Amino acid sequence: MNSLDWAVLIGYFGIMVAIGVWSHKRVDNVSDFFTAGGKMPWWLSGISHHMSGYSAVMFTGYAGIAYKYGVTSFVTWSFPIAIGIAIGSSLFAPRLNRLRSKLHVASPLEYLKNRYNLPTQQALAWSGVLLKVVDVAAKWAAIATLLTVFTGISLNQGILITGVITGIYCTVGGLWADALTELGQFIIQLFAGLAMLIAVMAELGGFSSLWTVWDELPESHNDPLTGDFTMMFLLAYLFIKTFEYSGGMWNQAQRYMATANAREATRSARLSAVLWLVWPLVLFFPMWCAPLLVDAQKPDASDSYALMTEQLLPHGLLGLVIVGFFSHTMAMCSSDANAIAAVFTRDIAPALSAKARGWSQRAGLVAARLSTVAFLALSMAIATQVNSPAFKDIITIVIKWVAGLMGPIAIPFMLGLLPRFRKSGPTAALVSWACGLFAFWVVNYGMDGVATQYQVSVPLAVSLVLFVVIGFIKPEDTPERDAVLARINSDDDGDGDGGGDGSSAGAAVPAPAGRGKGALRLSGNGTASRER
């Protein structure tokens, strides 16, 4: 990098901070901070949903897979994600939107108190937060690895720089800042990705290289499935990503909640699905061609894209591509931080502290910002240990840990939205969650030689089967739980029964009948309280 590249990078950081500061004036309460007050346009939500779904791991871990295996990197990654989001656009997106517009909650998990009970909500909240800390740590390490290649600064310095900049704009501006910076990042990535594509095609003979290059690459490079990436892996990945990207990743659920109504949430999801289907092809083609242009220095070839970028692009454009790397990581990490802050301040803190249950809007907003900072700091600290024996490498964390552990957390949350599973109550939710986590440990650490597809799919399959079966064996549907489902599944697609700030939440869901004094209900600020 020279001074021109640094100017591009510093300018990008400045713009991100400026957007965050500008977004600050749009944040008046907790609802604005976590769900944009339900005022986000569907197209902005869709772009934000797409951008917050992947990070610099695309340019390190998946670049390594593309370098070694070719087309299978697209077939077993972004293609099933696109299909999964398309499925979820009708099945989950409108229902997630109604959590805000009908139940008036600001966190995706708030409805679980009434759909199941408080222990279920807390189990999913705590386990999801812990998983996301590790997941985001891997993202910081990925972008810092790229920064090290280009600038020579240390891994820890790279983590500190990206973490601090991200922390400033997402803490100040909330979800509005996340979405608006993601729009800017999408535009930057569009130009950066096209610049890299054109540079690679020019190096390999022009536009015709799109079809002639395959004769020079290894024969298996154009096989859709190869190596460990089998049909079973593809189906397992599709199964997992349908839940994960349709809302199982809480930051993705927030994008649907932020739109005005259920119909716009569906449009947002469909836009994201199209972007997932088309845009990764532009990014992957240079990675597939990388074996003809560079020799990867790392065993997993995670440095191949960075080496190719340095070799092919002039200064200025090199800085733009580096900014593109940052854009994806900062988009995902900032959106995750906002989602975790929502879960902590709206779900975890009220269960731990009576004072938190009585927070004013101002106090809740301060708590949201402080918890955002705390989450980012903790994930950055863990990122410094990401290549230690405990964590192994970046791609192991992203593929194995996140894909394997997301299922047990997502199954009760996502299927709990659907009336077909109305009989599955707290027992089904907690048992399926606990057994899914245990299954993850067994196939990943309790047994040797388990194939990757089973390591990531067995935990979700165990949770799914138990959630459904226990619902039939021990049905726990009640009129109160049915009332929650009725509101989530209402065909009324208006923009809601209020602004989604939690002010009407007490009226949204009736307190369970027959429990008398001390029964749990949703209070005015969306937290659990006791009837007197």
XYZ file of C-alpha atoms in Angstrom:
532
model
C 0.000 0.000 0.000
C 1.135 3.527 -0.733
C -0.169 6.915 0.313
C -3.027 6.805 -2.235
C -4.279 3.466 -0.876
C -4.053 4.748 2.677
C -6.001 7.873 1.678
C -8.799 5.695 0.270
C -8.871 3.564 3.414
C -8.824 6.507 5.824
C -11.462 8.293 3.768
C -13.685 5.213 3.994
C -13.319 5.076 7.760
C -14.183 8.774 7.960
C -17.343 8.325 5.889
C -18.495 5.422 8.061
C -18.075 7.502 11.219
C -19.843 10.476 9.607
C -22.839 8.305 8.674
C -23.016 7.051 12.243
C -22.991 10.591 13.619
C -25.641 11.690 11.118
C -27.809 8.683 12.022
C -27.685 9.706 15.675
C -30.459 12.246 15.127
C -32.800 9.485 13.910
C -32.454 7.550 17.179
C -34.810 8.802 19.879
C -35.640 5.555 21.678
C -34.850 1.865 21.968
C -37.088 0.965 19.037
C -35.198 3.359 16.749
C -31.879 1.937 17.926
C -32.805 -1.728 17.412
C -35.487 -1.796 14.686
C -35.274 1.645 13.026
C -38.755 2.324 14.375
C -40.239 0.181 11.592
C -39.463 2.935 9.069
C -36.745 1.312 6.946
C -37.530 1.048 3.186
C -37.703 -2.530 1.916
C -34.860 -2.041 -0.572
C -32.526 -0.683 2.117
C -33.514 -3.546 4.398
C -32.794 -6.046 1.627
C -29.351 -4.629 0.853
C -28.588 -4.452 4.564
C -29.755 -8.053 5.019
C -27.401 -9.151 2.246
C -24.399 -7.136 3.401
C -24.729 -8.208 7.027
C -24.657 -11.879 5.991
C -20.974 -12.250 5.178
C -17.612 -10.767 6.037
C -13.937 -10.833 5.145
C -14.093 -14.595 5.722
C -15.379 -14.546 2.133
C -11.960 -13.244 1.056
C -9.916 -15.502 3.338
C -11.550 -18.808 4.286
C -13.845 -19.130 1.273
C -11.165 -17.731 -1.028
C -9.053 -20.669 0.129
C -11.851 -23.114 -0.687
C -12.308 -21.512 -4.109
C -8.549 -21.698 -4.735
C -8.399 -25.410 -3.945
C -11.808 -26.684 -5.067
C -13.223 -24.168 -7.554
C -16.930 -23.885 -8.358
C -18.010 -25.912 -5.347
C -17.308 -22.821 -3.205
C -20.354 -21.153 -4.791
C -22.546 -24.251 -5.069
C -22.161 -25.182 -1.404
C -22.144 -21.678 0.066
C -23.966 -18.725 -1.496
C -26.319 -20.760 -3.697
C -27.990 -22.611 -0.779
C -28.108 -19.360 1.188
C -29.995 -17.703 -1.692
C -32.448 -20.602 -1.840
C -32.860 -20.599 1.943
C -33.626 -16.875 2.056
C -36.122 -17.274 -0.805
C -37.902 -20.004 1.174
C -37.883 -17.859 4.298
C -39.200 -14.799 2.446
C -42.735 -16.165 2.723
C -42.361 -18.491 5.672
C -40.491 -16.360 8.207
C -39.929 -12.754 7.050
C -43.543 -11.535 7.455
C -43.923 -13.243 10.821
C -40.715 -11.706 12.116
C -41.965 -8.291 11.052
C -45.154 -8.825 13.048
C -43.088 -9.325 16.200
C -42.563 -5.588 16.079
C -45.756 -4.390 14.404
C -48.158 -6.657 16.331
C -46.370 -7.557 19.581
C -44.439 -4.257 19.837
C -41.097 -5.766 20.795
C -37.614 -4.435 19.986
C -35.646 -7.686 20.292
C -36.283 -10.839 18.232
C -36.335 -12.960 21.392
C -38.762 -10.873 23.452
C -41.750 -12.837 22.213
C -40.317 -16.083 23.606
C -41.355 -15.182 27.163
C -44.973 -15.485 26.140
C -44.600 -18.095 23.423
C -42.781 -20.437 25.843
C -41.608 -19.092 29.184
C -38.812 -17.065 30.739
C -36.318 -19.969 31.196
C -36.600 -20.846 27.497
C -35.997 -17.274 26.489
C -32.958 -17.038 28.761
C -31.464 -20.332 27.529
C -31.664 -19.236 23.903
C -30.487 -15.710 24.690
C -27.398 -16.699 26.677
C -26.279 -19.459 24.325
C -26.825 -17.259 21.278
C -24.856 -14.388 22.775
C -21.911 -16.636 23.633
C -21.897 -18.153 20.148
C -21.983 -14.737 18.502
C -19.049 -13.500 20.573
C -16.915 -16.277 19.079
C -18.394 -15.820 15.602
C -17.665 -12.084 15.500
C -14.200 -12.725 16.927
C -13.491 -14.868 13.864
C -14.648 -12.004 11.628
C -12.274 -9.536 13.309
C -9.427 -12.002 12.872
C -10.284 -12.486 9.188
C -10.138 -8.788 8.321
C -7.034 -8.294 10.459
C -5.352 -11.152 8.564
C -5.977 -9.326 5.285
C -4.805 -6.027 6.719
C -1.595 -7.729 7.848
C -0.943 -8.979 4.309
C -1.346 -5.502 2.814
C 0.208 -3.265 5.455
C 2.448 -5.427 7.595
C 0.805 -4.307 10.845
C 0.209 -6.949 13.487
C -2.969 -9.001 13.826
C -3.848 -7.303 17.113
C -3.374 -3.834 15.649
C -5.670 -4.729 12.759
C -8.326 -5.993 15.167
C -8.099 -2.801 17.218
C -8.403 -0.470 14.216
C -11.434 -2.166 12.664
C -13.145 -2.758 15.995
C -12.854 0.825 17.195
C -14.123 2.347 13.937
C -17.062 -0.069 13.834
C -17.821 0.576 17.486
C -18.067 4.322 16.958
C -20.638 4.364 14.176
C -22.840 1.462 15.265
C -22.954 2.634 18.892
C -23.880 6.182 17.988
C -26.399 5.500 15.229
C -27.893 2.075 15.980
C -29.621 0.082 13.234
C -30.049 3.155 11.044
C -26.279 3.642 11.017
C -25.767 -0.051 10.297
C -28.140 -0.023 7.334
C -26.917 3.248 5.833
C -23.254 2.305 6.147
C -24.097 -1.073 4.628
C -25.632 0.716 1.649
C -22.431 2.697 1.221
C -20.393 -0.445 1.693
C -22.466 -2.239 -0.943
C -21.719 0.509 -3.486
C -18.019 0.392 -2.637
C -17.968 -3.396 -2.890
C -19.749 -3.183 -6.259
C -16.947 -1.093 -7.745
C -14.197 -3.039 -5.973
C -15.555 -6.422 -7.048
C -15.974 -5.325 -10.667
C -12.452 -3.847 -10.675
C -11.007 -7.157 -9.519
C -13.070 -9.125 -12.051
C -11.939 -6.909 -14.934
C -8.291 -7.068 -13.795
C -8.344 -10.882 -13.694
C -10.057 -11.180 -17.078
C -7.530 -8.763 -18.602
C -4.668 -10.842 -17.211
C -6.117 -14.090 -18.579
C -7.019 -12.945 -22.095
C -10.080 -10.730 -21.838
C -13.798 -11.386 -21.641
C -13.441 -14.791 -23.287
C -11.584 -16.017 -20.196
C -14.996 -16.518 -18.592
C -15.280 -19.770 -20.584
C -11.735 -20.495 -21.826
C -9.969 -20.433 -18.475
C -11.436 -23.762 -17.380
C -9.139 -25.691 -19.716
C -6.124 -24.358 -17.808
C -7.492 -24.947 -14.307
C -7.485 -28.349 -12.567
C -10.135 -30.654 -14.005
C -12.095 -30.814 -10.757
C -12.272 -27.018 -10.558
C -15.569 -26.884 -12.432
C -17.153 -29.757 -10.507
C -20.116 -28.471 -8.481
C -19.396 -30.912 -5.648
C -15.945 -32.226 -4.768
C -13.807 -33.241 -1.805
C -15.611 -33.003 1.530
C -18.298 -30.895 -0.138
C -20.724 -33.653 -1.058
C -24.433 -33.677 -1.880
C -25.118 -34.512 1.755
C -23.115 -31.453 2.788
C -25.077 -29.293 0.327
C -28.445 -30.487 1.611
C -27.342 -30.104 5.226
C -26.066 -26.603 4.503
C -29.306 -25.631 2.749
C -31.270 -26.914 5.729
C -29.152 -24.970 8.198
C -28.918 -21.730 6.219
C -32.674 -21.590 5.638
C -33.091 -21.175 9.384
C -29.954 -19.138 9.957
C -30.390 -16.505 7.237
C -34.167 -16.298 7.565
C -33.856 -14.957 11.098
C -31.948 -17.524 13.145
C -29.123 -14.994 12.972
C -30.798 -12.302 15.023
C -29.274 -9.464 13.034
C -31.026 -10.827 9.944
C -34.331 -10.958 11.821
C -33.896 -7.294 12.754
C -33.839 -6.300 9.078
C -37.285 -7.805 8.595
C -38.557 -6.241 11.809
C -37.324 -2.816 10.645
C -39.593 -2.628 7.580
C -43.020 -1.013 7.764
C -45.087 -4.168 7.347
C -45.031 -7.868 6.524
C -45.338 -7.355 2.774
C -42.271 -5.139 2.689
C -40.357 -7.634 4.817
C -41.076 -10.269 2.160
C -39.854 -7.946 -0.605
C -36.723 -7.253 1.419
C -35.987 -10.974 1.725
C -36.492 -11.577 -1.992
C -34.081 -8.791 -2.879
C -31.485 -10.267 -0.548
C -31.988 -13.723 -2.106
C -31.350 -12.327 -5.605
C -28.189 -10.559 -4.426
C -26.943 -13.780 -2.825
C -27.526 -15.639 -6.079
C -25.851 -13.155 -8.420
C -23.223 -11.058 -6.659
C -21.021 -13.868 -5.233
C -20.418 -15.093 -8.809
C -18.650 -11.799 -9.516
C -16.519 -12.185 -6.407
C -15.788 -15.882 -6.863
C -14.574 -15.889 -10.477
C -11.223 -14.228 -9.628
C -10.833 -16.664 -6.738
C -11.410 -19.644 -9.033
C -8.715 -18.308 -11.368
C -6.230 -17.594 -8.575
C -4.196 -20.838 -9.048
C -3.147 -19.506 -12.477
C -1.974 -16.189 -11.061
C -0.508 -16.667 -7.573
C 0.991 -19.327 -5.352
C -0.744 -19.309 -1.982
C 1.665 -19.231 0.942
C -0.694 -20.547 3.615
C -1.709 -24.227 3.709
C -5.408 -23.327 3.559
C -4.767 -20.782 0.747
C -6.590 -18.114 2.765
C -4.070 -15.518 1.579
C -4.623 -16.198 -2.144
C -7.089 -13.375 -2.837
C -4.996 -10.804 -0.998
C -1.862 -11.844 -2.918
C -3.726 -11.666 -6.218
C -5.067 -8.221 -5.385
C -1.586 -6.904 -4.646
C -0.250 -8.348 -7.870
C -2.951 -7.171 -10.289
C -4.351 -3.858 -9.114
C -2.750 -0.407 -9.301
C -2.580 1.770 -6.234
C -5.867 3.485 -5.552
C -7.847 0.528 -6.876
C -5.896 -1.637 -4.434
C -7.095 0.628 -1.645
C -10.662 0.369 -2.954
C -10.573 -3.440 -2.852
C -9.143 -3.365 0.667
C -12.022 -1.081 1.610
C -14.317 -3.724 0.101
C -12.834 -6.283 2.484
C -13.530 -3.993 5.393
C -17.055 -3.248 4.212
C -18.309 -6.806 4.580
C -16.691 -7.448 7.941
C -17.775 -4.156 9.460
C -21.309 -4.670 8.122
C -21.659 -8.081 9.724
C -19.951 -7.205 13.002
C -21.877 -3.984 13.540
C -25.200 -5.676 12.803
C -24.354 -8.550 15.141
C -23.384 -6.072 17.843
C -26.734 -4.310 17.508
C -28.639 -7.604 17.665
C -26.732 -8.805 20.722
C -27.263 -5.469 22.451
C -30.993 -5.834 21.769
C -31.088 -9.304 23.277
C -29.028 -8.264 26.298
C -30.929 -5.081 27.165
C -34.425 -6.366 26.320
C -34.177 -10.032 27.307
C -31.234 -10.808 29.589
C -30.853 -7.689 31.729
C -34.556 -7.500 32.752
C -34.386 -11.119 33.934
C -31.340 -10.339 36.083
C -32.243 -6.940 37.513
C -35.460 -5.367 38.742
C -33.956 -1.976 37.946
C -33.549 -2.986 34.300
C -37.244 -3.849 34.124
C -38.051 -0.248 34.964
C -35.643 1.476 32.591
C -36.958 4.625 30.944
C -36.490 5.061 27.204
C -33.402 7.191 27.848
C -31.899 4.716 30.311
C -32.650 1.826 27.945
C -30.909 3.658 25.113
C -27.823 4.258 27.256
C -27.803 0.582 28.250
C -28.119 -0.407 24.579
C -25.078 1.638 23.632
C -22.999 0.424 26.567
C -23.827 -3.230 25.854
C -22.889 -2.698 22.186
C -19.466 -1.429 23.246
C -19.035 -4.294 25.724
C -19.886 -6.928 23.108
C -17.466 -5.468 20.569
C -14.671 -5.239 23.130
C -15.140 -8.835 24.275
C -15.231 -10.186 20.720
C -12.083 -8.220 19.856
C -10.289 -9.671 22.875
C -11.241 -13.208 21.830
C -10.189 -12.453 18.245
C -6.599 -12.115 19.394
C -6.729 -15.831 20.316
C -8.524 -17.045 17.196
C -5.564 -19.013 15.859
C -4.758 -20.630 19.181
C -5.166 -24.438 19.560
C -8.514 -23.857 21.279
C -9.990 -22.224 18.193
C -7.754 -23.674 15.450
C -8.465 -21.495 12.394
C -10.956 -18.994 11.069
C -12.863 -21.235 8.696
C -13.272 -23.934 11.379
C -15.071 -21.467 13.616
C -17.304 -20.116 10.893
C -18.309 -23.410 9.277
C -18.241 -25.835 12.184
C -19.117 -23.814 15.276
C -21.614 -21.367 13.826
C -23.325 -23.801 11.435
C -23.350 -26.569 14.026
C -24.550 -24.540 16.991
C -26.959 -22.208 15.218
C -29.536 -24.972 14.658
C -30.341 -25.831 18.286
C -30.728 -22.128 19.060
C -32.754 -21.296 15.942
C -35.222 -24.225 15.958
C -37.347 -23.143 18.974
C -37.101 -19.487 17.945
C -38.047 -19.935 14.275
C -40.496 -22.824 14.440
C -42.152 -21.160 17.407
C -43.475 -18.596 14.931
C -45.461 -21.180 12.948
C -48.958 -22.338 13.988
C -48.206 -25.865 12.767
C -45.959 -26.253 15.825
C -48.346 -24.681 18.320
C -48.298 -27.798 20.536
C -44.526 -27.567 21.031
C -44.103 -25.645 24.272
C -41.362 -24.955 26.831
C -40.476 -28.620 27.353
C -40.009 -29.222 23.627
C -38.014 -26.001 23.258
C -35.611 -26.605 26.156
C -35.071 -30.316 25.533
C -34.464 -29.794 21.805
C -32.034 -26.963 22.568
C -30.076 -28.887 25.210
C -29.896 -32.134 23.241
C -28.873 -30.268 20.098
C -25.942 -28.684 21.933
C -24.964 -32.070 23.355
C -25.151 -33.610 19.878
C -22.784 -30.907 18.626
C -20.237 -31.857 21.268
C -20.568 -35.562 20.485
C -20.065 -35.355 16.710
C -17.344 -32.693 16.902
C -15.344 -33.653 19.974
C -16.674 -36.907 21.398
C -16.151 -38.983 18.243
C -13.310 -39.216 15.737
C -13.598 -39.226 11.979
C -17.089 -37.714 11.680
C -17.611 -36.145 8.241
C -18.080 -32.374 8.067
C -21.652 -32.592 6.819
C -22.649 -34.591 9.891
C -20.754 -32.313 12.241
C -22.844 -29.353 11.115
C -26.192 -31.049 10.404
C -26.671 -33.576 13.217
C -27.200 -30.965 15.985
C -29.935 -29.228 13.994
C -31.564 -32.530 13.013
C -31.620 -33.683 16.643
C -33.199 -30.399 17.760
C -35.770 -30.462 14.972
C -36.903 -34.031 15.627
C -37.148 -33.553 19.384
C -38.982 -30.230 19.064
C -41.653 -31.817 16.861
C -41.924 -35.190 18.626
C -42.114 -33.762 22.149
C -44.824 -31.388 20.954
C -46.965 -34.401 20.051
C -46.087 -36.436 23.131
C -46.463 -33.564 25.573
C -48.583 -30.817 23.986
C -48.317 -27.518 25.856
C -50.518 -25.259 23.795
C -52.626 -22.842 25.822
C -55.060 -20.076 24.887
C -52.416 -17.516 25.825
C -49.765 -19.079 23.604
C -52.305 -19.447 20.822
C -53.029 -15.722 21.184
C -49.344 -14.951 20.561
C -49.348 -17.119 17.454
C -52.586 -15.578 16.220
C -51.060 -12.106 16.226
C -47.851 -13.250 14.550
C -49.803 -15.066 11.840
C -52.485 -12.436 11.290
C -53.258 -11.703 7.639
C -53.641 -8.027 8.461
C -50.650 -6.443 6.737
C -51.037 -2.955 8.056
C -48.090 -1.188 9.574
C -49.000 -2.294 12.997
C -50.715 -1.434 16.192
C -48.164 1.122 17.283
C -44.636 2.189 16.718
C -42.954 -0.883 18.045
C -41.332 0.858 20.983
C -42.863 -1.467 23.504
C -45.342 1.103 24.731
C -48.352 -1.042 23.924
C -46.819 -4.386 24.657
C -48.914 -4.962 27.705
C -51.998 -5.021 25.526
C -50.403 -7.114 22.817
C -50.395 -10.426 24.657
C -52.716 -11.360 27.507
C -51.224 -12.651 30.720
C -51.670 -16.422 31.124
C -55.043 -17.118 32.639
C -55.467 -19.279 35.671
C -52.099 -18.438 37.188
C -53.471 -15.748 39.383
C -51.218 -13.506 41.357
C -47.647 -13.366 40.127
C -48.366 -14.447 36.538
C -45.883 -13.283 33.930
C -46.958 -10.811 31.295
C -45.264 -8.399 28.910
C -44.985 -5.003 30.560
C -44.991 -1.560 29.068
C -41.309 -1.607 28.155
C -41.448 -5.105 26.715
C -39.933 -6.832 29.730
C -41.308 -9.584 31.918
C -43.267 -8.436 34.930
C -45.596 -9.983 37.527
C -49.288 -9.373 37.853
C -50.418 -8.248 41.276
